[in-house]
Coordinates of N, CA, C and O and ligand atoms in Angstrom, one line a residue:
M1 N -2.1 17.8 -7.1 CA -2.2 18.7 -6.0 C -0.7 19.1 -5.5 O -0.1 18.4 -5.4
E2 N -0.7 20.4 -5.3 CA 0.6 21.0 -5.2 C 1.2 20.9 -3.6 O 2.4 20.5 -3.4
R3 N 0.3 21.1 -2.7 CA 0.5 20.8 -1.4 C -0.7 20.2 -0.9 O -1.9 20.3 -1.1
I4 N -0.2 19.4 0.3 CA -1.3 18.7 1.2 C -1.0 19.0 2.7 O 0.1 19.3 2.9
R5 N -2.0 18.8 3.3 CA -1.9 19.2 4.9 C -2.5 17.9 5.6 O -3.3 17.2 5.3
L6 N -1.5 17.4 6.3 CA -1.6 15.9 6.9 C -1.4 16.4 8.7 O -0.4 16.8 9.0
H7 N -2.3 15.9 9.5 CA -2.2 16.4 11.0 C -1.8 17.8 11.2 O -2.5 18.7 10.5
D8 N -0.4 18.2 11.8 CA -0.1 19.7 12.0 C 0.7 20.0 11.0 O 1.5 21.2 11.0
K9 N 1.0 19.3 9.9 CA 2.1 19.7 9.0 C 1.5 19.7 7.6 O 0.7 19.4 6.8
T10 N 2.6 20.6 6.9 CA 2.3 20.7 5.4 C 3.2 20.2 4.5 O 4.4 20.0 4.9
F11 N 3.0 19.7 3.3 CA 3.9 19.0 2.5 C 3.6 19.4 1.1 O 2.7 19.7 0.7
K12 N 4.9 19.6 0.4 CA 4.8 20.1 -1.2 C 5.1 18.7 -2.0 O 6.2 18.2 -1.6
I13 N 4.6 19.0 -3.1 CA 5.0 17.8 -4.2 C 6.4 17.7 -4.4 O 7.2 19.0 -4.6
C14 N 7.1 16.5 -4.4 CA 8.7 16.5 -4.8 C 8.7 15.3 -6.1 O 9.7 15.8 -6.9
I15 N 7.9 14.3 -6.0 CA 8.1 13.2 -6.9 C 6.9 12.9 -7.7 O 6.1 12.4 -6.8
P16 N 6.6 13.5 -8.8 CA 5.2 13.1 -9.5 C 5.1 11.8 -9.9 O 6.2 11.0 -10.1
H17 N 3.8 11.3 -10.2 CA 3.8 9.8 -10.3 C 4.4 9.4 -11.6 O 4.7 8.2 -11.4
D18 N 4.4 9.9 -12.6 CA 5.1 9.6 -13.9 C 6.3 9.3 -13.6 O 7.0 8.2 -14.1
E19 N 7.3 10.1 -12.9 CA 8.5 10.0 -12.6 C 8.7 8.6 -11.7 O 9.7 8.0 -11.7
I20 N 7.8 8.3 -10.7 CA 7.8 7.3 -9.8 C 7.7 6.0 -10.7 O 8.6 4.9 -10.7
L21 N 6.9 6.0 -11.7 CA 6.6 4.7 -12.6 C 7.7 4.6 -13.4 O 8.0 3.4 -13.6
K22 N 8.3 5.6 -14.1 CA 9.4 5.6 -14.9 C 10.8 4.8 -14.2 O 11.3 3.9 -14.6
S23 N 11.0 5.2 -12.8 CA 11.8 4.8 -12.0 C 11.8 3.3 -11.6 O 12.6 2.3 -11.6
I24 N 10.4 2.7 -11.5 CA 10.1 1.5 -11.1 C 10.5 0.5 -12.5 O 10.9 -0.6 -12.3
K25 N 10.1 1.3 -13.6 CA 10.4 0.2 -14.9 C 11.9 -0.1 -14.9 O 12.1 -1.2 -15.3
V26 N 12.6 0.9 -14.6 CA 14.2 0.9 -15.0 C 14.4 -0.6 -13.8 O 15.3 -1.3 -14.3
V27 N 14.0 -0.4 -12.8 CA 14.4 -1.4 -11.8 C 13.7 -2.7 -12.1 O 14.5 -3.8 -12.2
A28 N 12.4 -2.9 -12.5 CA 12.1 -4.0 -13.0 C 12.5 -4.8 -14.1 O 12.7 -5.9 -14.1
D29 N 12.9 -3.8 -15.2 CA 13.8 -4.4 -16.3 C 15.1 -5.0 -15.7 O 15.5 -6.1 -16.3
Q30 N 15.7 -4.3 -14.8 CA 16.9 -5.1 -14.5 C 16.6 -6.2 -13.6 O 17.4 -7.3 -14.0
I31 N 15.7 -6.4 -13.0 CA 15.1 -7.7 -11.9 C 14.6 -8.8 -13.2 O 15.1 -9.9 -13.0
N32 N 14.0 -8.2 -14.1 CA 13.6 -9.4 -15.1 C 15.0 -10.0 -15.9 O 14.9 -11.0 -16.1
K33 N 15.8 -9.1 -16.0 CA 17.3 -9.7 -16.4 C 18.1 -10.7 -15.4 O 18.4 -11.7 -15.8
D34 N 18.1 -10.2 -14.3 CA 18.8 -10.8 -13.2 C 18.2 -12.0 -12.7 O 18.7 -13.2 -12.3
Y35 N 16.7 -12.4 -12.9 CA 16.1 -13.6 -12.1 C 15.6 -14.2 -13.5 O 14.8 -15.3 -13.3
K36 N 16.1 -13.9 -14.5 CA 15.8 -14.8 -16.0 C 15.8 -16.2 -15.5 O 14.9 -17.3 -15.9
N37 N 16.9 -16.6 -15.0 CA 17.2 -18.2 -14.9 C 17.0 -18.7 -13.6 O 17.7 -19.4 -13.1
V38 N 16.6 -17.8 -12.6 CA 16.1 -18.1 -11.3 C 14.9 -19.0 -11.1 O 13.8 -18.5 -11.4
E39 N 14.9 -20.0 -10.3 CA 13.8 -20.9 -10.1 C 12.9 -19.9 -9.2 O 13.0 -19.9 -7.9
T40 N 11.7 -19.5 -9.8 CA 10.5 -18.8 -8.8 C 11.1 -18.3 -7.5 O 10.7 -18.6 -6.5
P41 N 11.4 -17.0 -7.8 CA 11.9 -16.1 -6.6 C 10.8 -15.8 -6.1 O 9.6 -15.6 -6.4
L42 N 11.0 -15.4 -4.6 CA 9.8 -15.1 -3.6 C 10.1 -13.7 -3.4 O 11.1 -13.4 -2.8
F43 N 9.0 -12.8 -3.8 CA 9.1 -11.2 -3.2 C 8.3 -11.3 -1.9 O 7.2 -11.9 -1.7
I44 N 9.1 -10.7 -1.1 CA 8.4 -10.2 0.3 C 8.3 -9.0 0.3 O 9.1 -8.1 0.5
S45 N 6.9 -8.4 0.5 CA 6.8 -6.9 0.5 C 6.4 -6.7 2.0 O 5.8 -7.3 2.7
V46 N 7.2 -5.4 2.4 CA 7.0 -5.1 3.5 C 5.9 -4.2 4.0 O 5.8 -2.9 3.4
L47 N 4.7 -4.5 4.7 CA 3.6 -3.7 4.6 C 3.9 -2.8 6.1 O 4.7 -3.0 6.9
N48 N 3.2 -1.5 6.1 CA 2.1 -1.3 5.0 C 2.6 -0.2 3.8 O 2.0 -0.5 3.1
G49 N 3.8 0.3 4.2 CA 4.2 1.4 3.4 C 4.4 0.8 1.7 O 4.4 1.6 0.9
S50 N 4.6 -0.3 1.5 CA 5.1 -1.1 0.3 C 4.2 -1.4 -0.6 O 4.3 -2.0 -1.9
F51 N 2.9 -0.9 -0.2 CA 1.7 -1.7 -1.1 C 1.5 -1.3 -2.7 O 1.2 -2.0 -3.5
M52 N 1.7 0.1 -2.6 CA 1.7 0.6 -4.0 C 2.8 0.4 -5.0 O 2.6 0.2 -6.1
F53 N 4.1 0.7 -4.3 CA 5.4 0.0 -5.0 C 5.2 -1.4 -5.3 O 5.6 -1.7 -6.5
T54 N 4.7 -2.3 -4.6 CA 4.7 -3.8 -4.8 C 3.8 -3.8 -6.2 O 4.0 -4.5 -6.8
S55 N 2.6 -3.3 -6.1 CA 1.6 -3.4 -7.1 C 2.3 -3.1 -8.4 O 2.1 -3.5 -9.7
D56 N 2.6 -1.7 -8.4 CA 3.2 -1.1 -9.8 C 4.6 -2.1 -10.1 O 5.0 -2.2 -11.3
L57 N 5.3 -2.5 -9.4 CA 6.5 -3.2 -9.6 C 6.1 -4.6 -10.4 O 6.5 -5.0 -11.5
L58 N 5.4 -5.2 -9.7 CA 4.9 -6.6 -10.0 C 4.2 -6.7 -11.4 O 4.3 -7.6 -12.3
K59 N 3.5 -5.7 -11.8 CA 2.8 -5.3 -13.1 C 3.9 -5.3 -14.1 O 3.6 -5.5 -15.4
C60 N 5.1 -4.9 -13.9 CA 6.1 -4.7 -14.9 C 7.1 -6.1 -14.9 O 8.1 -6.0 -15.8
L61 N 7.0 -7.2 -14.2 CA 7.6 -8.3 -14.0 C 7.1 -9.5 -15.3 O 5.8 -9.7 -15.4
E62 N 8.4 -10.0 -15.8 CA 8.0 -11.0 -16.8 C 8.2 -12.3 -16.5 O 8.1 -13.3 -17.2
I63 N 9.0 -12.3 -15.3 CA 9.5 -13.7 -14.8 C 8.4 -14.2 -14.0 O 7.3 -13.6 -13.4
Q64 N 8.3 -15.7 -13.7 CA 7.4 -16.4 -12.7 C 8.0 -16.0 -11.3 O 9.1 -16.3 -11.2
C65 N 6.9 -15.6 -10.5 CA 7.6 -15.5 -9.1 C 6.4 -15.6 -8.2 O 5.2 -15.7 -8.5
E66 N 6.5 -15.6 -6.8 CA 5.7 -15.7 -5.9 C 5.6 -14.5 -5.0 O 6.8 -13.7 -5.0
L67 N 4.6 -14.0 -4.5 CA 4.7 -13.0 -3.6 C 4.1 -13.2 -2.3 O 3.0 -13.7 -2.0
S68 N 4.6 -12.5 -1.2 CA 4.1 -12.7 0.2 C 4.4 -11.5 1.1 O 5.0 -10.5 0.4
F69 N 3.6 -11.3 2.2 CA 3.8 -10.1 2.9 C 4.2 -10.4 4.0 O 3.9 -11.4 4.8
I70 N 4.9 -9.2 4.6 CA 5.1 -9.1 6.3 C 4.9 -7.8 6.7 O 4.8 -6.8 5.8
K71 N 4.5 -7.7 8.0 CA 4.1 -6.4 8.6 C 5.1 -6.1 9.6 O 5.1 -6.6 10.7
L72 N 5.9 -4.8 9.3 CA 6.9 -4.4 10.4 C 6.7 -3.0 10.6 O 6.2 -2.3 9.6
S73 N 7.1 -2.4 11.9 CA 6.9 -1.2 12.1 C 8.1 -0.6 12.9 O 8.5 -1.1 14.0
S74 N 8.5 0.6 12.5 CA 9.6 1.0 13.2 C 9.5 2.6 13.3 O 10.3 3.2 13.8
Y75 N 8.7 3.3 12.8 CA 8.4 4.6 12.5 C 7.3 5.3 13.5 O 6.3 4.5 13.6
E76 N 7.6 6.2 14.1 CA 6.6 7.1 15.0 C 6.6 8.7 14.5 O 7.8 9.0 14.6
G77 N 5.4 9.2 14.0 CA 5.6 10.6 13.6 C 6.5 10.5 12.3 O 6.3 10.1 11.4
T78 N 7.4 11.6 12.4 CA 8.4 11.8 11.3 C 9.8 11.2 11.7 O 10.9 11.9 10.9
G79 N 9.9 10.3 12.6 CA 11.2 9.7 13.1 C 11.3 8.3 13.2 O 10.0 7.6 13.7
S80 N 12.4 7.5 13.3 CA 12.6 6.1 13.3 C 12.6 6.1 14.8 O 13.3 6.6 15.5
T81 N 12.0 4.9 15.5 CA 12.1 4.7 17.1 C 13.2 3.8 17.3 O 13.7 3.8 18.3
G82 N 14.2 3.2 16.1 CA 15.0 2.4 16.3 C 15.0 0.7 16.8 O 15.7 0.1 16.9
E83 N 13.6 0.7 16.8 CA 13.3 -0.6 17.2 C 12.1 -1.0 16.3 O 11.2 -0.5 15.8
V84 N 12.3 -2.5 15.9 CA 11.5 -3.0 14.9 C 10.2 -3.7 15.4 O 10.7 -4.9 16.0
K85 N 9.0 -3.5 15.2 CA 8.0 -4.3 15.9 C 7.4 -5.2 14.7 O 7.2 -4.6 13.7
K86 N 7.1 -6.6 15.3 CA 6.8 -7.4 14.0 C 5.1 -7.6 14.1 O 4.6 -8.0 15.2
M87 N 4.4 -7.0 13.4 CA 3.1 -7.0 13.5 C 2.3 -8.3 12.7 O 1.4 -8.8 13.4
I88 N 2.9 -8.8 11.5 CA 2.7 -9.9 11.1 C 3.8 -10.6 10.5 O 4.6 -10.1 10.1
G89 N 3.8 -12.0 10.7 CA 5.2 -12.4 10.4 C 5.4 -13.1 9.1 O 4.5 -13.0 8.4
L90 N 6.2 -14.0 9.0 CA 6.5 -14.7 7.7 C 5.5 -15.6 7.8 O 5.5 -16.5 8.7
S91 N 4.9 -15.9 6.6 CA 3.9 -17.4 6.5 C 4.6 -18.3 5.7 O 4.1 -19.6 5.9
Q92 N 5.3 -18.0 4.8 CA 6.1 -18.9 3.7 C 7.0 -19.6 4.4 O 7.8 -19.4 5.3
N93 N 7.1 -21.0 3.7 CA 8.8 -21.6 4.0 C 9.7 -21.1 3.2 O 9.8 -20.9 1.8
I94 N 10.6 -20.4 3.6 CA 11.6 -19.6 3.4 C 13.0 -20.6 2.7 O 13.9 -19.9 2.0
K95 N 13.3 -21.6 3.4 CA 14.2 -22.5 3.2 C 14.6 -22.8 1.9 O 13.8 -23.2 1.1
G96 N 15.9 -22.3 1.4 CA 16.5 -22.6 -0.1 C 15.8 -21.7 -1.1 O 16.1 -21.8 -2.2
R97 N 15.1 -20.8 -0.6 CA 14.3 -19.9 -1.8 C 15.2 -18.8 -2.0 O 16.1 -18.2 -1.2
S98 N 15.2 -18.2 -3.2 CA 15.6 -16.9 -3.6 C 14.7 -15.9 -3.3 O 13.6 -15.8 -3.7
V99 N 15.2 -14.8 -2.3 CA 14.2 -13.9 -1.8 C 14.7 -12.6 -2.3 O 15.6 -12.3 -2.3
V100 N 13.5 -11.7 -2.7 CA 13.6 -10.2 -2.9 C 12.7 -9.5 -1.9 O 11.4 -9.8 -2.1
V101 N 13.1 -8.8 -1.2 CA 12.4 -7.8 -0.2 C 12.0 -6.8 -0.8 O 13.0 -5.8 -1.3
L102 N 10.8 -6.4 -0.7 CA 10.4 -4.9 -1.5 C 10.1 -4.1 -0.4 O 9.1 -4.1 0.4
E103 N 10.8 -3.3 -0.3 CA 10.8 -2.0 0.8 C 10.2 -0.7 -0.1 O 10.4 -0.3 -0.9
D104 N 9.3 0.1 1.0 CA 9.0 1.5 0.4 C 10.0 2.3 0.4 O 10.6 3.2 -0.6
I105 N 10.9 2.4 1.6 CA 12.0 3.3 1.7 C 13.0 2.7 2.8 O 12.6 1.9 3.5
V106 N 14.2 2.9 2.6 CA 15.2 2.6 3.5 C 15.8 3.8 3.9 O 16.3 4.6 3.1
D107 N 15.7 3.9 5.2 CA 16.1 5.2 6.0 C 17.4 4.7 6.7 O 18.4 4.9 6.4
T108 N 17.1 4.4 8.0 CA 18.5 4.1 9.3 C 19.0 2.5 8.7 O 19.9 2.3 9.0
G109 N 17.8 1.8 8.0 CA 18.2 0.4 7.9 C 17.8 -0.5 8.9 O 18.1 -1.7 8.9
V110 N 17.5 -0.1 10.2 CA 17.1 -1.2 11.2 C 16.0 -2.2 10.8 O 16.1 -3.2 11.0
T111 N 14.9 -1.8 9.8 CA 13.8 -2.5 9.3 C 14.6 -3.7 8.5 O 14.4 -4.7 8.8
I112 N 15.5 -3.2 7.5 CA 15.9 -4.2 6.8 C 16.8 -5.0 7.3 O 16.8 -6.5 7.1
E113 N 17.9 -4.7 8.3 CA 18.5 -5.5 9.0 C 17.8 -6.5 9.9 O 18.3 -7.7 9.9
C114 N 17.0 -6.0 10.5 CA 16.1 -7.0 11.2 C 15.5 -8.2 10.4 O 15.6 -9.4 10.6
L115 N 14.8 -7.7 9.3 CA 14.2 -8.8 8.4 C 15.3 -9.7 7.5 O 14.9 -10.8 7.4
Y116 N 16.4 -9.1 7.5 CA 17.6 -9.8 6.7 C 17.9 -11.0 7.6 O 18.0 -12.0 7.3
A117 N 18.0 -10.7 9.0 CA 18.4 -11.5 9.9 C 17.3 -12.7 10.0 O 17.6 -14.0 10.0
M118 N 16.1 -12.3 9.9 CA 15.0 -13.2 10.0 C 14.9 -14.1 8.8 O 14.9 -15.5 9.1
L119 N 15.2 -13.7 7.8 CA 15.3 -14.5 6.4 C 16.4 -15.3 6.5 O 16.4 -16.7 6.1
K120 N 17.6 -14.9 7.0 CA 18.9 -15.9 7.3 C 18.5 -17.0 8.0 O 18.9 -18.2 7.7
E121 N 17.9 -16.7 9.3 CA 17.6 -17.6 10.2 C 16.4 -18.9 9.6 O 16.6 -19.8 10.0
A122 N 15.6 -18.3 8.8 CA 14.7 -19.1 8.2 C 15.1 -19.8 7.1 O 14.6 -20.7 6.3
G123 N 16.6 -19.6 6.5 CA 17.2 -20.5 5.7 C 17.1 -20.1 4.0 O 17.2 -21.0 3.4
A124 N 17.0 -18.7 3.9 CA 16.7 -18.3 2.6 C 18.2 -18.5 1.7 O 19.1 -18.6 2.6
A125 N 18.1 -19.0 0.5 CA 19.2 -19.4 -0.1 C 20.0 -18.2 -0.4 O 21.1 -17.9 -0.5
D126 N 19.2 -16.9 -0.9 CA 19.6 -15.9 -1.6 C 18.7 -14.6 -1.1 O 17.5 -15.0 -1.1
I127 N 19.3 -13.5 -0.8 CA 18.3 -12.5 -0.2 C 19.0 -11.1 -1.0 O 20.0 -10.7 -0.9
K128 N 17.9 -10.6 -1.7 CA 18.4 -9.2 -2.2 C 17.3 -8.2 -1.6 O 16.1 -8.5 -1.3
I129 N 17.7 -6.9 -1.7 CA 16.9 -5.9 -1.1 C 16.3 -4.9 -2.6 O 17.4 -4.5 -3.2
C130 N 15.0 -4.7 -2.8 CA 14.7 -3.8 -3.4 C 13.9 -2.7 -2.9 O 12.6 -3.0 -2.1
T131 N 14.3 -1.4 -3.1 CA 13.6 -0.3 -2.3 C 13.0 0.5 -3.4 O 14.0 1.1 -4.2
L132 N 11.7 1.3 -3.2 CA 11.6 2.6 -4.0 C 12.4 3.5 -3.8 O 13.0 4.1 -4.8
L133 N 12.6 3.8 -2.4 CA 13.4 5.1 -2.0 C 14.5 4.7 -1.2 O 14.5 3.7 -0.5
L134 N 15.5 5.5 -1.3 CA 16.8 5.3 -0.3 C 17.3 6.4 0.0 O 17.4 7.4 -0.9
K135 N 17.5 6.7 1.4 CA 18.0 8.0 1.9 C 19.5 7.6 2.2 O 19.8 7.1 3.3
P136 N 20.5 7.9 1.3 CA 21.9 7.3 1.5 C 22.5 8.1 2.5 O 23.4 7.3 3.2
E137 N 22.1 9.3 2.8 CA 22.9 9.9 4.0 C 22.6 9.4 5.3 O 23.1 9.5 6.3
A138 N 21.3 8.7 5.4 CA 20.9 8.1 6.7 C 21.4 6.8 6.7 O 21.3 6.3 8.1
Y139 N 21.6 6.0 5.7 CA 21.8 4.6 5.8 C 22.9 4.1 6.1 O 23.9 4.3 5.3
K140 N 23.3 3.6 7.1 CA 24.8 3.3 7.6 C 24.8 1.8 7.8 O 26.0 1.3 8.3
K141 N 23.9 1.0 7.4 CA 24.3 -0.5 7.7 C 25.1 -1.5 6.6 O 25.3 -0.7 5.3
P142 N 25.6 -2.6 7.0 CA 26.5 -3.2 5.8 C 25.7 -3.8 4.6 O 26.2 -4.5 3.9
I143 N 24.4 -4.1 4.9 CA 23.7 -4.8 4.1 C 23.5 -4.2 2.7 O 22.9 -2.8 2.5
P144 N 24.0 -4.9 1.5 CA 23.7 -4.1 0.4 C 22.5 -4.0 -0.1 O 21.7 -4.6 0.0
I145 N 22.0 -2.7 -0.6 CA 20.8 -2.4 -1.1 C 21.0 -2.7 -2.7 O 21.5 -1.8 -3.4
D146 N 20.3 -3.6 -3.0 CA 20.7 -4.2 -4.6 C 20.0 -3.4 -5.6 O 20.4 -3.2 -6.8
Y147 N 18.8 -3.0 -5.3 CA 17.7 -2.1 -6.1 C 17.2 -1.0 -5.4 O 16.6 -1.1 -4.6
A148 N 17.6 0.2 -6.2 CA 17.0 1.4 -5.3 C 16.6 2.3 -6.4 O 17.3 2.8 -7.3
A149 N 15.3 2.3 -6.7 CA 14.7 3.0 -7.8 C 14.8 4.6 -7.8 O 15.3 5.2 -8.7
I150 N 14.8 5.3 -6.4 CA 15.1 6.6 -6.6 C 15.7 7.0 -5.3 O 15.4 6.4 -4.1
K151 N 16.9 7.8 -5.3 CA 17.7 8.2 -4.0 C 17.1 9.8 -3.6 O 16.9 10.3 -4.6
I152 N 17.1 9.7 -2.3 CA 16.4 11.1 -2.0 C 17.3 11.7 -0.9 O 17.8 10.9 -0.3
P153 N 17.1 13.0 -0.7 CA 18.0 13.3 0.6 C 17.2 13.2 1.9 O 16.1 12.5 1.8
N154 N 17.8 13.4 3.1 CA 17.5 12.8 4.4 C 16.3 13.8 4.8 O 16.1 14.3 5.9
D155 N 15.2 13.8 4.0 CA 13.9 14.6 4.5 C 12.7 13.7 4.8 O 12.9 12.3 4.0
F156 N 11.8 14.2 5.3 CA 10.6 13.2 5.5 C 9.6 13.4 4.6 O 9.3 14.5 3.9
I157 N 9.4 12.3 3.8 CA 8.2 12.4 2.9 C 7.0 11.5 3.0 O 7.0 10.8 4.0
V158 N 5.9 11.6 2.3 CA 4.6 11.0 2.3 C 3.9 10.6 0.9 O 4.6 11.3 0.0
G159 N 3.1 9.8 0.8 CA 2.3 9.7 -0.4 C 2.9 8.5 -0.9 O 3.9 7.9 -0.4
Y160 N 2.4 7.8 -1.8 CA 2.5 6.7 -2.6 C 2.8 5.5 -1.7 O 3.8 4.9 -1.6
G161 N 2.0 5.3 -0.5 CA 2.2 4.3 0.2 C 2.8 4.8 1.7 O 2.5 4.1 2.8
L162 N 3.7 5.9 1.7 CA 4.1 6.4 2.9 C 3.2 7.2 3.6 O 2.5 8.0 3.0
D163 N 3.3 7.3 5.0 CA 2.4 7.8 5.8 C 3.1 8.9 6.7 O 4.4 8.8 7.1
Y164 N 2.3 9.7 7.3 CA 2.5 10.8 8.6 C 1.6 10.3 9.6 O 0.3 10.5 9.5
D165 N 2.1 9.6 10.6 CA 1.1 8.9 11.7 C -0.3 8.5 11.1 O -1.3 8.6 11.3
E166 N 0.1 7.6 10.0 CA -1.1 6.5 9.4 C -1.9 7.3 8.3 O -2.6 6.8 7.9
I167 N -1.7 8.7 8.0 CA -2.3 9.2 7.0 C -1.5 9.7 5.9 O -0.4 9.9 6.1
G168 N -2.0 9.8 4.8 CA -1.4 10.3 3.6 C -1.0 9.3 2.5 O -0.2 9.4 1.6
R169 N -1.3 8.2 2.9 CA -0.8 7.0 2.1 C -1.2 6.5 0.7 O -0.5 6.2 -0.2
Q170 N -2.3 7.3 0.4 CA -3.2 7.3 -0.8 C -2.8 8.1 -1.9 O -3.3 7.8 -3.1
Y171 N -2.0 9.0 -1.8 CA -1.8 10.0 -2.6 C -0.8 9.3 -3.7 O 0.0 8.5 -3.4
K172 N -0.9 9.4 -5.1 CA -0.3 8.9 -6.2 C 1.2 9.5 -6.4 O 1.9 8.9 -6.9
D173 N 1.4 10.8 -5.8 CA 2.7 11.5 -6.0 C 3.4 11.5 -4.7 O 2.6 11.2 -3.6
I174 N 4.7 11.6 -4.6 CA 5.5 11.8 -3.1 C 5.4 13.3 -2.9 O 6.0 14.1 -3.7
Y175 N 5.3 13.4 -1.5 CA 5.3 15.0 -1.0 C 6.4 15.2 0.2 O 6.6 13.9 0.8
V176 N 7.1 16.2 0.1 CA 8.2 16.3 1.3 C 7.5 17.3 2.1 O 6.8 18.3 1.8
L177 N 8.0 17.1 3.4 CA 7.6 18.0 4.5 C 8.1 19.5 4.1 O 9.3 19.6 3.9
D178 N 7.2 20.6 4.2 CA 7.8 22.0 4.0 C 8.1 22.5 5.4 O 7.6 22.4 6.4
P179 N 9.4 22.8 5.6 CA 10.2 23.1 6.7 C 9.5 24.5 7.2 O 9.9 24.6 8.3
D180 N 9.0 25.2 6.4 CA 8.1 26.5 6.9 C 6.9 26.3 7.2 O 6.5 27.2 7.6
S181 N 6.3 25.1 7.4 CA 4.8 24.7 7.7 C 4.9 24.7 9.1 O 5.7 24.1 9.9
Ligands
IMP1 P1 14.3 2.2 8.6 O1 14.2 1.2 9.3 O2 14.7 3.4 9.5 O3 15.2 2.1 7.4 O4 13.0 2.9 7.8 C1 12.0 2.3 7.5 C2 10.7 2.2 7.4 O5 10.3 3.6 8.1 C3 10.2 2.4 6.1 O6 9.8 1.2 5.6 C4 9.0 3.3 6.2 O7 7.8 2.6 6.6 C5 9.5 4.2 7.6 N1 10.0 5.5 6.9 C6 11.3 5.9 6.7 N2 11.5 7.0 6.2 C7 10.2 7.7 6.0 C8 9.8 8.6 5.5 O8 10.4 9.7 5.1 N3 8.2 8.9 5.5 C9 7.5 7.7 5.8 N4 8.1 6.8 6.4 C10 9.3 6.6 6.6
MG2 MG1 8.2 0.2 5.1

């Protein structure tokens, strides 16, 4: 589909599925190399947005790893509220673990900053951030983004797990808000 309509807005296709998968493969290859000699890293996927990315990335991993989920929320409509709500917390024992956070998108970075602090507090030995999408113009936090599969301009996007007010997550391609709509 070239265009989709969600609530009151129209979005047009910007990153097709095959391009998403190719970019994920590059990041997965790098993680396979970097974690070859690391004892069972723990991947923590940030719900809801990261479910498709997590699934496709893990299918490309050859290392032994554990997977867990956390649910955080900071977005309303097409913008960040600046406040991170914890909907489901950490269930795993983090102490001494090598953790890789899996995010759908890093925008202002408030979510990553909050989660990073939680993981530090819980005693993680090492924390790396892996995101499918990064908006470099919006991200101003000091925490390094270790793996970013795709860098995008500061536009609002949906699809491949990402939503506009809870709809649009199911599309396999990524769509950008059409400013003329
Ligand atoms: P941050 O805390 O501002 O970095 O934003 C992080 C969260 O906001 C992401 O995990 C997404 O769930 C959501 N988000 C940020 N940008 C977008 C977007 O363009 N479309 C849909 N959701 C977004
Ligand atoms: Mg997210």
